[in-house]
CSV table of C-alpha atoms in Angstrom, one decimal:
chain,number,residue,atom,x,y,z
B,1,UNK,CA,0.3,0.1,-0.1
B,2,UNK,CA,0.9,3.4,-0.6
B,3,UNK,CA,2.1,5.6,2.2
B,4,UNK,CA,-0.5,8.4,3.3
B,5,UNK,CA,1.3,11.1,5.2
B,6,UNK,CA,-0.6,11.4,8.7
B,7,UNK,CA,-2.6,15.5,8.1
B,8,UNK,CA,-0.6,17.4,10.7
B,9,UNK,CA,-3.7,18.8,12.7
B,10,UNK,CA,-5.4,21.8,13.5
B,11,UNK,CA,-5.5,21.9,17.1
B,12,UNK,CA,-9.0,21.3,17.2
B,13,UNK,CA,-10.7,17.1,17.4
B,14,UNK,CA,-14.4,16.4,17.8
B,15,UNK,CA,-15.7,13.5,19.1
B,16,UNK,CA,-18.4,11.2,20.5
B,17,UNK,CA,-18.9,8.1,23.0
B,18,UNK,CA,-21.3,5.1,23.2
B,19,UNK,CA,-21.7,2.4,26.1
B,20,UNK,CA,-22.9,-1.1,25.5
B,21,UNK,CA,-22.8,-4.0,27.5
B,22,UNK,CA,-19.4,-6.1,27.3
B,23,UNK,CA,-21.6,-9.1,26.3
B,24,UNK,CA,-23.1,-7.0,23.1
B,25,UNK,CA,-19.5,-6.7,21.5
B,26,UNK,CA,-19.0,-8.7,17.8
B,27,UNK,CA,-16.5,-10.9,19.5
B,28,UNK,CA,-18.5,-12.2,22.7
B,29,UNK,CA,-19.1,-15.9,23.3
B,30,UNK,CA,-21.3,-18.2,24.5
B,31,UNK,CA,-18.3,-19.3,26.9
B,32,UNK,CA,-17.1,-15.8,27.6
B,33,UNK,CA,-18.0,-14.2,30.9
B,34,UNK,CA,-18.5,-10.5,31.7
B,35,UNK,CA,-16.3,-9.0,33.8
B,36,UNK,CA,-17.1,-8.1,37.4
B,37,UNK,CA,-14.5,-5.8,37.7
B,38,UNK,CA,-11.8,-3.7,35.6
B,39,UNK,CA,-8.6,-4.8,36.2
B,40,UNK,CA,-5.2,-4.7,33.6
B,41,UNK,CA,-6.4,-8.2,32.1
B,42,UNK,CA,-10.3,-7.4,31.7
B,43,UNK,CA,-9.4,-4.2,29.9
B,44,UNK,CA,-7.1,-6.3,27.3
B,45,UNK,CA,-10.5,-8.8,27.1
B,46,UNK,CA,-12.8,-5.9,26.4
B,47,UNK,CA,-10.1,-4.3,23.4
B,48,UNK,CA,-9.6,-8.1,22.1
B,49,UNK,CA,-13.8,-8.4,21.5
B,50,UNK,CA,-14.2,-5.2,20.3
B,51,UNK,CA,-12.2,-5.6,17.5
B,52,UNK,CA,-14.5,-7.5,15.5
B,53,UNK,CA,-15.9,-4.2,16.0
B,54,UNK,CA,-13.4,-2.1,15.3
B,55,UNK,CA,-12.8,-3.3,12.1
B,56,UNK,CA,-16.6,-3.2,10.8
B,57,UNK,CA,-16.3,0.4,11.9
B,58,UNK,CA,-12.9,1.1,10.0
B,59,UNK,CA,-14.5,-0.1,6.8
B,60,UNK,CA,-18.2,1.4,7.1
B,61,UNK,CA,-16.3,5.0,7.8
B,62,UNK,CA,-13.9,4.4,4.8
B,63,UNK,CA,-16.5,3.8,2.5
B,64,UNK,CA,-18.4,7.5,4.4
B,65,UNK,CA,-14.3,9.3,3.7
B,66,UNK,CA,-14.5,7.8,-0.3
B,67,UNK,CA,-17.6,9.5,-0.6
B,68,UNK,CA,-17.6,12.6,1.1
B,69,UNK,CA,-13.9,13.3,-0.5
B,70,UNK,CA,-13.6,11.8,-3.3
B,71,UNK,CA,-11.0,9.9,-2.4
B,72,UNK,CA,-8.5,7.4,-4.4
B,73,UNK,CA,-7.3,3.9,-2.7
B,74,UNK,CA,-3.9,6.2,-2.1
B,75,UNK,CA,-5.2,8.9,-0.6
B,76,UNK,CA,-6.5,6.9,2.2
B,77,UNK,CA,-4.9,4.3,4.9
B,78,UNK,CA,-5.7,2.4,7.1
B,79,UNK,CA,-4.0,1.5,11.0
B,80,UNK,CA,-5.6,-1.5,13.0
B,81,UNK,CA,-7.5,-2.9,14.3
B,82,UNK,CA,-4.7,-3.6,16.9
B,83,UNK,CA,-5.8,-3.9,20.8
B,84,UNK,CA,-9.2,-2.6,20.5
B,85,UNK,CA,-8.4,0.2,18.1
B,86,UNK,CA,-8.0,1.6,14.8
B,87,UNK,CA,-7.5,4.5,12.7
B,88,UNK,CA,-8.2,5.9,9.2
B,89,UNK,CA,-6.0,8.8,7.4
B,90,UNK,CA,-6.9,10.7,4.7
B,91,UNK,CA,-5.2,14.6,3.8
B,92,UNK,CA,-8.4,15.9,5.1
B,93,UNK,CA,-8.5,14.1,8.6
B,94,UNK,CA,-8.0,10.9,10.6
B,95,UNK,CA,-10.3,8.8,12.4
B,96,UNK,CA,-9.8,7.2,15.7
B,97,UNK,CA,-11.7,4.4,16.7
B,98,UNK,CA,-11.2,2.5,20.2
B,99,UNK,CA,-13.4,0.0,22.3
B,100,UNK,CA,-12.3,-0.3,26.1
B,101,UNK,CA,-13.7,-0.9,29.4
B,102,UNK,CA,-15.9,1.7,31.2
B,103,UNK,CA,-13.9,3.2,34.5
B,104,UNK,CA,-16.9,3.3,36.1
B,105,UNK,CA,-18.6,-0.1,34.8
B,106,UNK,CA,-16.7,-3.2,34.9
B,107,UNK,CA,-19.8,-5.1,32.6
B,108,UNK,CA,-19.8,-1.8,30.0
B,109,UNK,CA,-17.4,-0.7,27.3
B,110,UNK,CA,-17.1,2.3,25.8
B,111,UNK,CA,-16.8,3.2,22.0
B,112,UNK,CA,-15.2,6.4,21.0
B,113,UNK,CA,-14.8,7.6,17.5
B,114,UNK,CA,-12.5,10.8,17.0
B,115,UNK,CA,-12.3,12.6,14.6
B,116,UNK,CA,-8.6,15.1,13.9
B,117,UNK,CA,-9.2,17.5,11.2
B,118,UNK,CA,-5.6,18.8,8.8
B,119,UNK,CA,-7.3,22.0,8.4
B,120,UNK,CA,-10.1,24.1,10.5
B,121,UNK,CA,-11.9,24.4,6.7
B,122,UNK,CA,-12.9,20.3,7.3
B,123,UNK,CA,-14.6,21.2,10.2
B,124,UNK,CA,-17.5,23.2,7.9
B,125,UNK,CA,-17.4,20.9,5.2
B,126,UNK,CA,-20.2,19.3,4.3
B,127,UNK,CA,-18.1,15.9,3.5
B,128,UNK,CA,-17.7,15.8,7.2
B,129,UNK,CA,-21.1,16.3,8.2
B,130,UNK,CA,-22.4,13.6,5.9
B,131,UNK,CA,-19.4,11.4,6.9
B,132,UNK,CA,-20.6,11.4,10.4
B,133,UNK,CA,-23.8,11.4,10.8
B,134,UNK,CA,-25.6,12.4,13.3
B,135,UNK,CA,-22.1,13.8,14.7
B,136,UNK,CA,-20.3,14.3,17.8
B,137,UNK,CA,-21.0,15.7,21.5
B,138,UNK,CA,-17.8,17.2,21.7
B,139,UNK,CA,-15.2,20.2,20.3
B,140,UNK,CA,-11.7,20.1,22.0
B,141,UNK,CA,-8.9,22.6,21.5
B,142,UNK,CA,-6.3,21.7,23.8
B,143,UNK,CA,-3.5,24.6,24.6
B,144,UNK,CA,-0.3,25.2,23.7
B,145,UNK,CA,0.4,27.2,26.8
B,146,UNK,CA,-1.5,26.6,29.7
B,147,UNK,CA,-4.5,29.1,29.8
B,148,UNK,CA,-4.9,31.5,33.4
B,149,UNK,CA,-8.9,30.5,33.8
B,150,UNK,CA,-8.5,33.5,36.8
B,151,UNK,CA,-8.1,35.8,33.9
B,152,UNK,CA,-10.8,34.5,31.6
B,153,UNK,CA,-13.5,34.4,34.3
B,154,UNK,CA,-13.0,38.3,35.3
B,155,UNK,CA,-12.8,39.1,31.4
B,156,UNK,CA,-16.1,37.1,31.2
B,157,UNK,CA,-17.8,39.0,34.0
B,158,UNK,CA,-16.5,42.3,34.1
B,159,UNK,CA,-17.3,42.5,29.6
B,160,UNK,CA,-21.0,40.4,30.8
B,161,UNK,CA,-21.2,39.9,27.7
B,162,UNK,CA,-24.8,38.6,25.9
B,163,UNK,CA,-23.6,35.1,24.2
B,164,UNK,CA,-22.9,33.9,27.6
B,165,UNK,CA,-26.2,33.1,29.5
B,166,UNK,CA,-24.7,31.2,32.6
B,167,UNK,CA,-20.9,31.4,34.3
B,168,UNK,CA,-19.8,28.9,37.1
B,169,UNK,CA,-16.2,28.0,38.8
B,170,UNK,CA,-15.0,26.2,42.2
B,171,UNK,CA,-13.2,28.9,45.1
B,172,UNK,CA,-10.2,28.2,43.7
B,173,UNK,CA,-11.1,29.2,39.8
B,174,UNK,CA,-9.1,26.1,38.5
B,175,UNK,CA,-11.1,25.8,36.5
B,176,UNK,CA,-15.1,26.8,34.9
B,177,UNK,CA,-18.6,25.9,33.0
B,178,UNK,CA,-20.1,28.4,31.0
B,179,UNK,CA,-23.5,28.3,28.9
B,180,UNK,CA,-24.1,30.4,25.6
B,181,UNK,CA,-26.9,31.6,24.1
B,182,UNK,CA,-28.1,29.3,21.4
B,183,UNK,CA,-26.6,26.2,22.4
B,184,UNK,CA,-27.7,23.5,24.0
B,185,UNK,CA,-25.1,22.3,25.9
B,186,UNK,CA,-22.0,23.8,27.9
B,187,UNK,CA,-18.7,24.4,27.5
B,188,UNK,CA,-15.9,23.6,29.8
B,189,UNK,CA,-12.3,25.8,30.2
B,190,UNK,CA,-9.0,24.8,32.3
B,191,UNK,CA,-5.9,25.5,32.1
B,192,UNK,CA,-5.3,22.8,29.5
B,193,UNK,CA,-8.0,22.5,27.6
B,194,UNK,CA,-11.5,24.0,25.9
B,195,UNK,CA,-14.4,22.0,25.6
B,196,UNK,CA,-17.6,22.3,23.6
B,197,UNK,CA,-20.1,19.8,25.0
B,198,UNK,CA,-23.2,19.2,23.7
B,199,UNK,CA,-25.8,16.3,25.6
B,200,UNK,CA,-26.6,14.4,22.1
B,201,UNK,CA,-24.4,14.1,19.2
B,202,UNK,CA,-25.2,17.4,16.9
B,203,UNK,CA,-23.6,18.5,13.3
B,204,UNK,CA,-20.2,19.7,13.7
B,205,UNK,CA,-21.4,23.1,12.2
B,206,UNK,CA,-22.9,23.7,15.3
B,207,UNK,CA,-19.5,22.8,17.7
B,208,UNK,CA,-17.8,25.0,15.5
B,209,UNK,CA,-20.5,28.3,15.9
B,210,UNK,CA,-20.1,27.5,20.0
B,211,UNK,CA,-16.2,27.4,19.3
B,212,UNK,CA,-16.5,30.7,17.3
B,213,UNK,CA,-18.1,32.8,20.5
B,214,UNK,CA,-15.9,30.5,23.0
B,215,UNK,CA,-12.1,31.4,21.1
B,216,UNK,CA,-13.4,35.2,21.0
B,217,UNK,CA,-13.8,35.4,24.8
B,218,UNK,CA,-10.6,33.8,24.7
B,219,UNK,CA,-8.7,36.3,22.5
B,220,UNK,CA,-10.5,39.0,24.5
B,221,UNK,CA,-9.0,37.7,28.0
B,222,UNK,CA,-5.5,37.6,26.5
B,223,UNK,CA,-5.6,33.5,27.2
B,224,UNK,CA,-5.3,30.2,25.9
């Protein structure tokens, strides 16, 4: 297979997660047992029986990406599945899917699907919404340097912008959450990242609009 270099990424990533009973994973057999605890062995077990689902997901998404972006064979590279995870790499983005045991319930498996676009413009490309319908529940931007969360809170409170409908934070101001006008989710700001979080999957464009508002607030605060 011709080599396809992974796109450098634009610092933004989208993801959505599902939780499924371990016994419903494609690799689960009648002689298997549902884990009653979370250990290194049960994590490996869940990842292993989830690999068939990862392989099927990669095949499904690869077809959608080829149709959405008109990709040639040599423009789309697959990695895995291996240890419960796999990736697809094309000029527009890197897609990664993983299956792992849920930390809070040993009988559940967590499937995480994540997209890291190569350029910000990919986020508003109709092809992205087509390939990943119904959408994502989160958009995250990790900061190159630690953000001053206190300065961000102060700037929002002083400016009192109309797009912010609620702001909450602990006494130490180590993080904060805010609600945006016209967006049904929440925004979490920490020293490491800003995350736009929706309660249910939404088209990437909805998350991008919310991110534009948050980026404007970060710029005003001179942080992030």
